[in-house]
Amino acid sequence: MCQHKPPCPPAESADRESARLAAHHPEQGWSLLCNGVLLFEDTGELLPDGRIIAPHRPLGAERVMTAA
């Protein structure tokens, strides 16, 4: 699907989110990546084969604990 050189990571790879944007709709909360992955603003993903990747946001500052 990707025509970039070097090609974007495939949808099956761990770094799939680093593919280039093919379409961006922030008003609707989603983007389509060059590798066919739908990336949602809550960090959830829908892969081209229909698999769902649950949101994986980093913990907010209020939940991060630091040593004193």
PDB file of N, CA and C in Angstrom:
ATOM      1  N   MET A   1       0.821  -1.198   0.000  1.00  0.00           N
ATOM      2  CA  MET A   1       0.000   0.000   0.000  1.00  0.00           C
ATOM      3  C   MET A   1       0.871   1.272   0.000  1.00  0.00           C
ATOM      4  N   CYS A   2       1.944   1.254   0.771  1.00  0.00           N
ATOM      5  CA  CYS A   2       2.800   2.435   0.920  1.00  0.00           C
ATOM      6  C   CYS A   2       3.732   2.588  -0.277  1.00  0.00           C
ATOM      7  N   GLN A   3       3.836   3.802  -0.794  1.00  0.00           N
ATOM      8  CA  GLN A   3       4.717   4.103  -1.916  1.00  0.00           C
ATOM      9  C   GLN A   3       5.935   4.917  -1.496  1.00  0.00           C
ATOM     10  N   HIS A   4       6.103   5.164  -0.184  1.00  0.00           N
ATOM     11  CA  HIS A   4       7.221   5.968   0.312  1.00  0.00           C
ATOM     12  C   HIS A   4       8.525   5.181   0.248  1.00  0.00           C
ATOM     13  N   LYS A   5       9.619   5.919   0.158  1.00  0.00           N
ATOM     14  CA  LYS A   5      10.967   5.336   0.184  1.00  0.00           C
ATOM     15  C   LYS A   5      11.724   5.975   1.319  1.00  0.00           C
ATOM     16  N   PRO A   6      12.166   5.269   2.330  1.00  0.00           N
ATOM     17  CA  PRO A   6      11.855   3.877   2.609  1.00  0.00           C
ATOM     18  C   PRO A   6      10.375   3.734   2.975  1.00  0.00           C
ATOM     19  N   PRO A   7       9.852   2.535   2.796  1.00  0.00           N
ATOM     20  CA  PRO A   7       8.419   2.344   3.053  1.00  0.00           C
ATOM     21  C   PRO A   7       8.071   2.496   4.530  1.00  0.00           C
ATOM     22  N   CYS A   8       6.850   2.897   4.781  1.00  0.00           N
ATOM     23  CA  CYS A   8       6.348   3.011   6.148  1.00  0.00           C
ATOM     24  C   CYS A   8       6.246   1.617   6.763  1.00  0.00           C
ATOM     25  N   PRO A   9       6.301   1.531   8.089  1.00  0.00           N
ATOM     26  CA  PRO A   9       6.166   0.229   8.731  1.00  0.00           C
ATOM     27  C   PRO A   9       4.791  -0.377   8.440  1.00  0.00           C
ATOM     28  N   PRO A  10       4.725  -1.684   8.243  1.00  0.00           N
ATOM     29  CA  PRO A  10       3.431  -2.317   7.974  1.00  0.00           C
ATOM     30  C   PRO A  10       2.528  -2.301   9.207  1.00  0.00           C
ATOM     31  N   ALA A  11       1.255  -2.528   8.994  1.00  0.00           N
ATOM     32  CA  ALA A  11       0.268  -2.499  10.071  1.00  0.00           C
ATOM     33  C   ALA A  11       0.537  -3.549  11.137  1.00  0.00           C
ATOM     34  N   GLU A  12       1.233  -4.620  10.795  1.00  0.00           N
ATOM     35  CA  GLU A  12       1.503  -5.698  11.740  1.00  0.00           C
ATOM     36  C   GLU A  12       2.702  -5.417  12.642  1.00  0.00           C
ATOM     37  N   SER A  13       3.491  -4.411  12.326  1.00  0.00           N
ATOM     38  CA  SER A  13       4.706  -4.148  13.100  1.00  0.00           C
ATOM     39  C   SER A  13       4.414  -3.328  14.355  1.00  0.00           C
ATOM     40  N   ALA A  14       5.321  -3.423  15.313  1.00  0.00           N
ATOM     41  CA  ALA A  14       5.161  -2.711  16.583  1.00  0.00           C
ATOM     42  C   ALA A  14       5.224  -1.196  16.406  1.00  0.00           C
ATOM     43  N   ASP A  15       5.940  -0.716  15.389  1.00  0.00           N
ATOM     44  CA  ASP A  15       6.072   0.731  15.170  1.00  0.00           C
ATOM     45  C   ASP A  15       5.116   1.254  14.098  1.00  0.00           C
ATOM     46  N   ARG A  16       3.967   0.589  13.930  1.00  0.00           N
ATOM     47  CA  ARG A  16       2.985   0.950  12.891  1.00  0.00           C
ATOM     48  C   ARG A  16       2.513   2.393  12.987  1.00  0.00           C
ATOM     49  N   GLU A  17       2.511   2.987  14.190  1.00  0.00           N
ATOM     50  CA  GLU A  17       2.027   4.356  14.372  1.00  0.00           C
ATOM     51  C   GLU A  17       2.952   5.401  13.753  1.00  0.00           C
ATOM     52  N   SER A  18       4.162   4.997  13.368  1.00  0.00           N
ATOM     53  CA  SER A  18       5.092   5.966  12.774  1.00  0.00           C
ATOM     54  C   SER A  18       4.903   6.104  11.263  1.00  0.00           C
ATOM     55  N   ALA A  19       3.916   5.410  10.694  1.00  0.00           N
ATOM     56  CA  ALA A  19       3.618   5.567   9.267  1.00  0.00           C
ATOM     57  C   ALA A  19       3.097   6.978   9.003  1.00  0.00           C
ATOM     58  N   ARG A  20       3.254   7.433   7.780  1.00  0.00           N
ATOM     59  CA  ARG A  20       2.792   8.777   7.408  1.00  0.00           C
ATOM     60  C   ARG A  20       1.269   8.853   7.351  1.00  0.00           C
ATOM     61  N   LEU A  21       0.763  10.060   7.560  1.00  0.00           N
ATOM     62  CA  LEU A  21      -0.683  10.289   7.481  1.00  0.00           C
ATOM     63  C   LEU A  21      -1.160  10.247   6.034  1.00  0.00           C
ATOM     64  N   ALA A  22      -2.244   9.535   5.801  1.00  0.00           N
ATOM     65  CA  ALA A  22      -2.887   9.541   4.496  1.00  0.00           C
ATOM     66  C   ALA A  22      -4.104  10.458   4.530  1.00  0.00           C
ATOM     67  N   ALA A  23      -4.775  10.517   5.688  1.00  0.00           N
ATOM     68  CA  ALA A  23      -5.930  11.406   5.903  1.00  0.00           C
ATOM     69  C   ALA A  23      -5.967  11.754   7.378  1.00  0.00           C
ATOM     70  N   HIS A  24      -6.316  13.001   7.676  1.00  0.00           N
ATOM     71  CA  HIS A  24      -6.333  13.475   9.063  1.00  0.00           C
ATOM     72  C   HIS A  24      -7.637  14.217   9.304  1.00  0.00           C
ATOM     73  N   HIS A  25      -8.406  13.757  10.267  1.00  0.00           N
ATOM     74  CA  HIS A  25      -9.695  14.385  10.589  1.00  0.00           C
ATOM     75  C   HIS A  25      -9.783  14.627  12.096  1.00  0.00           C
ATOM     76  N   PRO A  26      -9.048  15.628  12.605  1.00  0.00           N
ATOM     77  CA  PRO A  26      -9.047  15.877  14.052  1.00  0.00           C
ATOM     78  C   PRO A  26     -10.424  16.258  14.587  1.00  0.00           C
ATOM     79  N   GLU A  27     -11.261  16.861  13.742  1.00  0.00           N
ATOM     80  CA  GLU A  27     -12.601  17.230  14.196  1.00  0.00           C
ATOM     81  C   GLU A  27     -13.460  15.997  14.473  1.00  0.00           C
ATOM     82  N   GLN A  28     -13.092  14.868  13.889  1.00  0.00           N
ATOM     83  CA  GLN A  28     -13.800  13.606  14.118  1.00  0.00           C
ATOM     84  C   GLN A  28     -12.999  12.660  15.014  1.00  0.00           C
ATOM     85  N   GLY A  29     -11.759  13.014  15.309  1.00  0.00           N
ATOM     86  CA  GLY A  29     -10.949  12.240  16.241  1.00  0.00           C
ATOM     87  C   GLY A  29     -10.223  11.044  15.660  1.00  0.00           C
ATOM     88  N   TRP A  30      -9.938  11.057  14.358  1.00  0.00           N
ATOM     89  CA  TRP A  30      -9.236   9.919  13.765  1.00  0.00           C
ATOM     90  C   TRP A  30      -8.332  10.354  12.630  1.00  0.00           C
ATOM     91  N   SER A  31      -7.380   9.469  12.336  1.00  0.00           N
ATOM     92  CA  SER A  31      -6.466   9.656  11.210  1.00  0.00           C
ATOM     93  C   SER A  31      -6.259   8.303  10.538  1.00  0.00           C
ATOM     94  N   LEU A  32      -6.076   8.336   9.231  1.00  0.00           N
ATOM     95  CA  LEU A  32      -5.749   7.137   8.478  1.00  0.00           C
ATOM     96  C   LEU A  32      -4.275   7.200   8.137  1.00  0.00           C
ATOM     97  N   LEU A  33      -3.545   6.167   8.502  1.00  0.00           N
ATOM     98  CA  LEU A  33      -2.124   6.115   8.214  1.00  0.00           C
ATOM     99  C   LEU A  33      -1.880   5.422   6.881  1.00  0.00           C
ATOM    100  N   CYS A  34      -0.728   5.656   6.320  1.00  0.00           N
ATOM    101  CA  CYS A  34      -0.354   5.116   5.017  1.00  0.00           C
ATOM    102  C   CYS A  34      -0.429   3.591   4.972  1.00  0.00           C
ATOM    103  N   ASN A  35      -0.227   2.939   6.105  1.00  0.00           N
ATOM    104  CA  ASN A  35      -0.244   1.482   6.159  1.00  0.00           C
ATOM    105  C   ASN A  35      -1.652   0.907   6.370  1.00  0.00           C
ATOM    106  N   GLY A  36      -2.673   1.768   6.329  1.00  0.00           N
ATOM    107  CA  GLY A  36      -4.053   1.309   6.445  1.00  0.00           C
ATOM    108  C   GLY A  36      -4.598   1.286   7.859  1.00  0.00           C
ATOM    109  N   VAL A  37      -3.818   1.705   8.830  1.00  0.00           N
ATOM    110  CA  VAL A  37      -4.252   1.726  10.228  1.00  0.00           C
ATOM    111  C   VAL A  37      -5.079   2.976  10.484  1.00  0.00           C
ATOM    112  N   LEU A  38      -6.244   2.796  11.124  1.00  0.00           N
ATOM    113  CA  LEU A  38      -7.024   3.933  11.616  1.00  0.00           C
ATOM    114  C   LEU A  38      -6.554   4.209  13.029  1.00  0.00           C
ATOM    115  N   LEU A  39      -6.066   5.405  13.269  1.00  0.00           N
ATOM    116  CA  LEU A  39      -5.549   5.803  14.568  1.00  0.00           C
ATOM    117  C   LEU A  39      -6.517   6.814  15.161  1.00  0.00           C
ATOM    118  N   PHE A  40      -7.003   6.531  16.370  1.00  0.00           N
ATOM    119  CA  PHE A  40      -7.975   7.398  17.025  1.00  0.00           C
ATOM    120  C   PHE A  40      -7.289   8.288  18.051  1.00  0.00           C
ATOM    121  N   GLU A  41      -7.883   9.436  18.348  1.00  0.00           N
ATOM    122  CA  GLU A  41      -7.249  10.401  19.246  1.00  0.00           C
ATOM    123  C   GLU A  41      -7.059   9.863  20.654  1.00  0.00           C
ATOM    124  N   ASP A  42      -7.817   8.844  21.049  1.00  0.00           N
ATOM    125  CA  ASP A  42      -7.617   8.247  22.373  1.00  0.00           C
ATOM    126  C   ASP A  42      -6.507   7.205  22.362  1.00  0.00           C
ATOM    127  N   THR A  43      -5.777   7.101  21.264  1.00  0.00           N
ATOM    128  CA  THR A  43      -4.661   6.191  20.990  1.00  0.00           C
ATOM    129  C   THR A  43      -5.107   4.766  20.680  1.00  0.00           C
ATOM    130  N   GLY A  44      -6.388   4.529  20.535  1.00  0.00           N
ATOM    131  CA  GLY A  44      -6.865   3.234  20.058  1.00  0.00           C
ATOM    132  C   GLY A  44      -6.605   3.127  18.566  1.00  0.00           C
ATOM    133  N   GLU A  45      -6.612   1.902  18.054  1.00  0.00           N
ATOM    134  CA  GLU A  45      -6.322   1.674  16.641  1.00  0.00           C
ATOM    135  C   GLU A  45      -7.244   0.603  16.079  1.00  0.00           C
ATOM    136  N   LEU A  46      -7.522   0.709  14.803  1.00  0.00           N
ATOM    137  CA  LEU A  46      -8.227  -0.326  14.061  1.00  0.00           C
ATOM    138  C   LEU A  46      -7.310  -0.720  12.917  1.00  0.00           C
ATOM    139  N   LEU A  47      -6.889  -1.984  12.917  1.00  0.00           N
ATOM    140  CA  LEU A  47      -5.961  -2.471  11.895  1.00  0.00           C
ATOM    141  C   LEU A  47      -6.722  -2.870  10.639  1.00  0.00           C
ATOM    142  N   PRO A  48      -6.046  -2.905   9.499  1.00  0.00           N
ATOM    143  CA  PRO A  48      -6.724  -3.218   8.245  1.00  0.00           C
ATOM    144  C   PRO A  48      -7.434  -4.574   8.243  1.00  0.00           C
ATOM    145  N   ASP A  49      -6.952  -5.535   9.044  1.00  0.00           N
ATOM    146  CA  ASP A  49      -7.593  -6.851   9.078  1.00  0.00           C
ATOM    147  C   ASP A  49      -8.764  -6.911  10.053  1.00  0.00           C
ATOM    148  N   GLY A  50      -9.107  -5.751  10.672  1.00  0.00           N
ATOM    149  CA  GLY A  50     -10.255  -5.684  11.576  1.00  0.00           C
ATOM    150  C   GLY A  50      -9.908  -5.833  13.045  1.00  0.00           C
ATOM    151  N   ARG A  51      -8.652  -6.147  13.355  1.00  0.00           N
ATOM    152  CA  ARG A  51      -8.261  -6.249  14.767  1.00  0.00           C
ATOM    153  C   ARG A  51      -8.311  -4.874  15.428  1.00  0.00           C
ATOM    154  N   ILE A  52      -8.640  -4.882  16.705  1.00  0.00           N
ATOM    155  CA  ILE A  52      -8.726  -3.650  17.494  1.00  0.00           C
ATOM    156  C   ILE A  52      -7.567  -3.614  18.473  1.00  0.00           C
ATOM    157  N   ILE A  53      -6.899  -2.470  18.542  1.00  0.00           N
ATOM    158  CA  ILE A  53      -5.854  -2.235  19.535  1.00  0.00           C
ATOM    159  C   ILE A  53      -6.439  -1.241  20.528  1.00  0.00           C
ATOM    160  N   ALA A  54      -6.539  -1.656  21.783  1.00  0.00           N
ATOM    161  CA  ALA A  54      -7.123  -0.802  22.823  1.00  0.00           C
ATOM    162  C   ALA A  54      -6.275   0.454  23.019  1.00  0.00           C
ATOM    163  N   PRO A  55      -6.898   1.543  23.483  1.00  0.00           N
ATOM    164  CA  PRO A  55      -6.138   2.766  23.760  1.00  0.00           C
ATOM    165  C   PRO A  55      -4.974   2.477  24.703  1.00  0.00           C
ATOM    166  N   HIS A  56      -3.855   3.136  24.458  1.00  0.00           N
ATOM    167  CA  HIS A  56      -2.654   2.919  25.260  1.00  0.00           C
ATOM    168  C   HIS A  56      -1.967   4.243  25.583  1.00  0.00           C
ATOM    169  N   ARG A  57      -2.748   5.155  26.125  1.00  0.00           N
ATOM    170  CA  ARG A  57      -2.207   6.461  26.519  1.00  0.00           C
ATOM    171  C   ARG A  57      -1.229   6.307  27.673  1.00  0.00           C
ATOM    172  N   PRO A  58      -0.243   7.174  27.734  1.00  0.00           N
ATOM    173  CA  PRO A  58       0.630   7.168  28.919  1.00  0.00           C
ATOM    174  C   PRO A  58      -0.153   7.699  30.117  1.00  0.00           C
ATOM    175  N   LEU A  59       0.285   7.337  31.290  1.00  0.00           N
ATOM    176  CA  LEU A  59      -0.380   7.830  32.500  1.00  0.00           C
ATOM    177  C   LEU A  59      -0.290   9.347  32.558  1.00  0.00           C
ATOM    178  N   GLY A  60      -1.356   9.986  33.024  1.00  0.00           N
ATOM    179  CA  GLY A  60      -1.359  11.433  33.193  1.00  0.00           C
ATOM    180  C   GLY A  60      -0.454  11.834  34.354  1.00  0.00           C
ATOM    181  N   ALA A  61      -0.095  13.070  34.409  1.00  0.00           N
ATOM    182  CA  ALA A  61       0.805  13.574  35.452  1.00  0.00           C
ATOM    183  C   ALA A  61       0.257  13.322  36.845  1.00  0.00           C
ATOM    184  N   GLU A  62      -1.064  13.321  36.984  1.00  0.00           N
ATOM    185  CA  GLU A  62      -1.673  13.119  38.296  1.00  0.00           C
ATOM    186  C   GLU A  62      -1.512  11.680  38.787  1.00  0.00           C
ATOM    187  N   ARG A  63      -1.164  10.754  37.915  1.00  0.00           N
ATOM    188  CA  ARG A  63      -1.032   9.357  38.292  1.00  0.00           C
ATOM    189  C   ARG A  63       0.416   8.877  38.342  1.00  0.00           C
ATOM    190  N   VAL A  64       1.342   9.731  37.974  1.00  0.00           N
ATOM    191  CA  VAL A  64       2.759   9.348  37.976  1.00  0.00           C
ATOM    192  C   VAL A  64       3.318   9.575  39.369  1.00  0.00           C
ATOM    193  N   MET A  65       4.006   8.553  39.874  1.00  0.00           N
ATOM    194  CA  MET A  65       4.608   8.672  41.203  1.00  0.00           C
ATOM    195  C   MET A  65       6.112   8.883  41.049  1.00  0.00           C
ATOM    196  N   THR A  66       6.661   9.748  41.867  1.00  0.00           N
ATOM    197  CA  THR A  66       8.098   9.986  41.842  1.00  0.00           C
ATOM    198  C   THR A  66       8.674   9.716  43.213  1.00  0.00           C
ATOM    199  N   ALA A  67       9.925   9.342  43.242  1.00  0.00           N
ATOM    200  CA  ALA A  67      10.600   9.110  44.525  1.00  0.00           C
ATOM    201  C   ALA A  67      10.989  10.439  45.131  1.00  0.00           C
ATOM    202  N   ALA A  68      10.929  10.517  46.447  1.00  0.00           N
ATOM    203  CA  ALA A  68      11.263  11.765  47.127  1.00  0.00           C
ATOM    204  C   ALA A  68      12.738  11.871  47.392  1.00  0.00           C
TER     205      ALA A  68
END
